[in-house]
Coordinates of C-alpha atoms in Angstrom, one line a residue:
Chain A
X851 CA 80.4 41.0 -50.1
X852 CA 81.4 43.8 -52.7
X853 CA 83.6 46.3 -52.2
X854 CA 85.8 48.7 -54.2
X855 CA 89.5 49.8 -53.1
X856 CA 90.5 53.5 -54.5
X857 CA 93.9 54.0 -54.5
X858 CA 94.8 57.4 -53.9
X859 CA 92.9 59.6 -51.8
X860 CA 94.5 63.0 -53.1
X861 CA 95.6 63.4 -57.1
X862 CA 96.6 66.5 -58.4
X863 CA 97.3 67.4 -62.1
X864 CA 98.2 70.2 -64.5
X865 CA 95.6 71.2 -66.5
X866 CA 96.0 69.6 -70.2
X867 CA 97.8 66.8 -68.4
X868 CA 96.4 63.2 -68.2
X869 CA 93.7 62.3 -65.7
X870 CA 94.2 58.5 -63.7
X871 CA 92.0 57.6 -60.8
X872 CA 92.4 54.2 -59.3
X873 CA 89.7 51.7 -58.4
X874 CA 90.1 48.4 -58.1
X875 CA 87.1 45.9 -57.2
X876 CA 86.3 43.2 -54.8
X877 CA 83.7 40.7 -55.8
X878 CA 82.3 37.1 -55.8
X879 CA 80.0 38.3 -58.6
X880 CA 80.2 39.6 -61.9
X881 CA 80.0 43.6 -60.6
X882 CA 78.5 46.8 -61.8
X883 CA 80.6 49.2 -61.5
X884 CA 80.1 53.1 -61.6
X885 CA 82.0 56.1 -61.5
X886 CA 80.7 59.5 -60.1
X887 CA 81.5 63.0 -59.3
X888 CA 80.7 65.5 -56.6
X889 CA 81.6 68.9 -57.0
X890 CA 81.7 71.0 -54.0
X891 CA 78.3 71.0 -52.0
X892 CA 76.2 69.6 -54.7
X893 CA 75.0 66.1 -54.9
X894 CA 76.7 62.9 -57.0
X895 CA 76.2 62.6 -60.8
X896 CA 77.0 59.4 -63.1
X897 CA 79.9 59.3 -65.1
X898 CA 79.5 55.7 -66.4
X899 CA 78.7 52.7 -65.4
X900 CA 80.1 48.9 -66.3
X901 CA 77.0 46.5 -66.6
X902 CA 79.1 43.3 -68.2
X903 CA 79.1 44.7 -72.1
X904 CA 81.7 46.5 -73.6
X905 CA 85.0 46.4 -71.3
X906 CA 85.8 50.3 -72.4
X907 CA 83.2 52.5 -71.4
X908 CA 82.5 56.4 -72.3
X909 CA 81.2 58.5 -69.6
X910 CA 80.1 61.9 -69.8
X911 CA 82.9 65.1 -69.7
X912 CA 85.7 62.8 -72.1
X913 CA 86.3 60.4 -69.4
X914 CA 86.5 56.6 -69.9
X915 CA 87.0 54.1 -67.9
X916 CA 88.1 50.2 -68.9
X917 CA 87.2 47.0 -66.4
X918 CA 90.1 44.6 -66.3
X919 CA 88.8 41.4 -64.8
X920 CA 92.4 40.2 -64.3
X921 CA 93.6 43.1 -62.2
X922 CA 89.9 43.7 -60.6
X923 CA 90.2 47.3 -61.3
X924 CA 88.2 49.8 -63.5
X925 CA 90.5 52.6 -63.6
X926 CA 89.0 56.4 -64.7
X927 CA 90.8 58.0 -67.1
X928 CA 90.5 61.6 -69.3
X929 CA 93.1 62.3 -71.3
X930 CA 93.2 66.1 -71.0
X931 CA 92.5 67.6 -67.6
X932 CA 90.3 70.8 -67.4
X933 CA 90.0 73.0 -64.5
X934 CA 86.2 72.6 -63.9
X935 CA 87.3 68.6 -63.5
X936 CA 88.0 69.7 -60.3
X937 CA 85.8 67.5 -57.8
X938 CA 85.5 64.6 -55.4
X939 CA 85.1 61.3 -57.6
X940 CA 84.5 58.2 -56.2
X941 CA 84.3 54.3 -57.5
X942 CA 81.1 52.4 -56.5
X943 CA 80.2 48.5 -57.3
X944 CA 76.9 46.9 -57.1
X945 CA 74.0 46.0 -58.6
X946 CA 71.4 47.6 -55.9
X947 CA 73.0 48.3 -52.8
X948 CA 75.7 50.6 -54.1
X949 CA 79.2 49.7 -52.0
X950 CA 81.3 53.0 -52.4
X951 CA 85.2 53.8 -52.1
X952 CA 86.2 56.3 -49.8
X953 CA 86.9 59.3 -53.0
X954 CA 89.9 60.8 -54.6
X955 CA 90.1 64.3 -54.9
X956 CA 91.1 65.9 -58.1
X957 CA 92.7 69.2 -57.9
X958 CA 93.7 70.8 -61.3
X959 CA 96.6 73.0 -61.7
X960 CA 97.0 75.9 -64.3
Chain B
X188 CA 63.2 70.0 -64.0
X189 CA 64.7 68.9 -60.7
X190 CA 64.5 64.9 -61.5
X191 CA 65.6 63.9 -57.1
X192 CA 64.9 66.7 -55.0
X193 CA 65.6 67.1 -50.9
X194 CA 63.8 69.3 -48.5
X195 CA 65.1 71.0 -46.5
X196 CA 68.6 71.5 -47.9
X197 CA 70.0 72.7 -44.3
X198 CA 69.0 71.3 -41.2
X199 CA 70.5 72.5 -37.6
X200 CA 68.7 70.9 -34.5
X201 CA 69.4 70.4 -31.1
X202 CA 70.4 66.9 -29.7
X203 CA 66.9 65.3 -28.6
X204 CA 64.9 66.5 -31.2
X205 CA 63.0 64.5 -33.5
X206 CA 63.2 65.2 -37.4
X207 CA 62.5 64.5 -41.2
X208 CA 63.8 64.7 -44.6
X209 CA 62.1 64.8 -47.5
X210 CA 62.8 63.0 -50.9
X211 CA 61.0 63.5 -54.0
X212 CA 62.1 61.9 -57.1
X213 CA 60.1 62.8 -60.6
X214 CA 61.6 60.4 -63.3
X215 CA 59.3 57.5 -62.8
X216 CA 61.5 54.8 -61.0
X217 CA 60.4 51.7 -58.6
X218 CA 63.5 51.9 -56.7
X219 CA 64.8 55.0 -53.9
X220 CA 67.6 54.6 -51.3
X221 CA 69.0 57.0 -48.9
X222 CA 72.6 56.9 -47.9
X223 CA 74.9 58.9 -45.3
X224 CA 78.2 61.2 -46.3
X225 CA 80.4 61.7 -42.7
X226 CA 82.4 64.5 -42.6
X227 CA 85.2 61.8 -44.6
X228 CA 83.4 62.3 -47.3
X229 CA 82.6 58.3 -46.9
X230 CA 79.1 57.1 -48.3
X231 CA 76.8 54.4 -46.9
X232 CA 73.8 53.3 -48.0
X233 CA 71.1 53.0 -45.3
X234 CA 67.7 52.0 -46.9
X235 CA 66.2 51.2 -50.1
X236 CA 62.9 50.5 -51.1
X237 CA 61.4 49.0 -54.2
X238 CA 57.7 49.7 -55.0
X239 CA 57.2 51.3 -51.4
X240 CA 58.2 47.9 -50.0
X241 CA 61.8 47.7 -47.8
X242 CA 64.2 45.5 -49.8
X243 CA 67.5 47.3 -48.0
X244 CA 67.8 47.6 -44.4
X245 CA 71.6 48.6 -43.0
X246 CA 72.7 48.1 -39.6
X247 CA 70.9 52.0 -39.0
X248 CA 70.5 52.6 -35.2
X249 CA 66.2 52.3 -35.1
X250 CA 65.8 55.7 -34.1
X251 CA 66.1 56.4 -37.7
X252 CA 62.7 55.2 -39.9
X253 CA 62.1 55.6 -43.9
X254 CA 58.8 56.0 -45.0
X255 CA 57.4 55.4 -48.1
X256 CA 53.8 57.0 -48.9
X257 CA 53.9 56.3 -52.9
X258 CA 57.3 55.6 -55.4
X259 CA 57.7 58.9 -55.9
X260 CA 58.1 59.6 -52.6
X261 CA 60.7 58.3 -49.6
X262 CA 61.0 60.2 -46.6
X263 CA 63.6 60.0 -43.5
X264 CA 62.7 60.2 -40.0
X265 CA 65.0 60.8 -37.0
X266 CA 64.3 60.6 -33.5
X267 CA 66.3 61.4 -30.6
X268 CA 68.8 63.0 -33.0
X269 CA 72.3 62.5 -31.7
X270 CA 75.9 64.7 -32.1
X271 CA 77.5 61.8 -34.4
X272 CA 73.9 61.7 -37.0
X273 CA 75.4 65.3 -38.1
X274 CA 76.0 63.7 -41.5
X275 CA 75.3 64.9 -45.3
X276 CA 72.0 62.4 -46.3
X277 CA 71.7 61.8 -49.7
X278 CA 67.9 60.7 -51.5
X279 CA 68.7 58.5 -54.8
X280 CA 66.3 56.5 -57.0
X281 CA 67.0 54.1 -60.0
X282 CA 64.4 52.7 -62.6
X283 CA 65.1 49.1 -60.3
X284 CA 68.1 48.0 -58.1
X285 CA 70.2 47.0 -60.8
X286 CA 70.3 50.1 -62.8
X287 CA 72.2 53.4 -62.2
X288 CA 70.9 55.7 -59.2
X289 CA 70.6 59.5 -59.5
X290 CA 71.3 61.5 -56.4
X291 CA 69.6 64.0 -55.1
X292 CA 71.6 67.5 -53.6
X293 CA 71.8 66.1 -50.3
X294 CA 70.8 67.3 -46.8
X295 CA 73.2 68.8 -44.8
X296 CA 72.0 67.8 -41.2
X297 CA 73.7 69.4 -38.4
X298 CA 73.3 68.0 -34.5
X299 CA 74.5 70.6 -31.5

């Protein structure tokens, strides 16, 4: 079975400060991993996805993420946080049936 | 161009009833799912279909039935709707099951 683990389930940051949400993956197989956002009462949109190519991979909004197979995590990262960042964002693994992480909330300070 | 849209976006029923969402998806893929949000915020797929055929099938109570009239179309019935189905339900699709799913705005399904 595949599961993802996200570490945190509250972050909050200043804005302009450095953005680091936590996933870290459990799986027999080589995953696909995704990253995606919900803002507040709309649906879930793609950030990025890891499909096996490039181990660094550039979503949408200037945030990255990077799959380390030895630490089984695929970390989000944006350097620079802006207040529309703001959202639920949550770590799913697959292929097909998507196996989701219970969501870390980013707040963004002034 | 909405590319996964849900109808209604708002539903309040009475425990008992018997309803159904509605999921539309315009961008041409084989592949449409529908998951569950709880009030945690926690997401869980319960069906997916490929080519109108059933390929997921989650441990869903049975009062709950997908239908799939064409690939551009999956559709959510509920009978006997229950206090703990009051849920968010979420329509995706993806070109197959091993590429990236778009969501649609959800369904906010409310049980008194």
């Amino acid at each position: 079975a595949q599961s993802v683990t996200q570490l945190g389930s509250h972050v909050s940051v200043s804005e302009g400060a450095l953005v680091l949400l936590r996933c870290n993956y459990s799986s027999s197989v080589p995953p696909y991993l995704f990253w995606y956002v919900q803002y507040p009462n709309q649906g879930l949109q793609l950030l990025l996805k890891y499909t096996s190519a490039a181990t660094l991979v550039k979503g949408i909004n200037g945030f990255e993420a990077e799959f380390k197979k030895s630490e089984t995590s695929f970390h989000l990262t944006k350097p620079s946080a802006h207040m529309s960042d703001a959202a639920e964002y949550f770590c799913a693994v697959g292929p097909d049936k998507l196996n989701f992480g219970t969501g870390t909330r980013l707040q963004v300070f002034p | 161009d909405t590319a996964v849209s849900q109808t209604p976006k708002y539903l309040v029923t009475q425990m008992g009833n018997d309803k159904s969402i509605k999921c539309e998806q315009n961008l041409g893929h084989d592949t449409m799912y529908w998951y569950k949000q709880d009030s945690k915020k926690f997401l869980k797929i319960m069906f997916s279909y490929n080519n109108k055929e059933l390929i997921i099938n989650e441990t869903v109570p049975n009062r709950f039935s997908p239908k799939s009239p064409d690939k551009a179309h999956l559709n959510l019935h509920i009978n006997s709707l229950e206090l703990g189905d009051s849920a968010v339900y979420f329509c995706a699709s993806s070109q197959d099951p091993y590429n990236e799913q778009f969501f649609g705005p959800g369904t906010r399904l409310t049980v008194l």
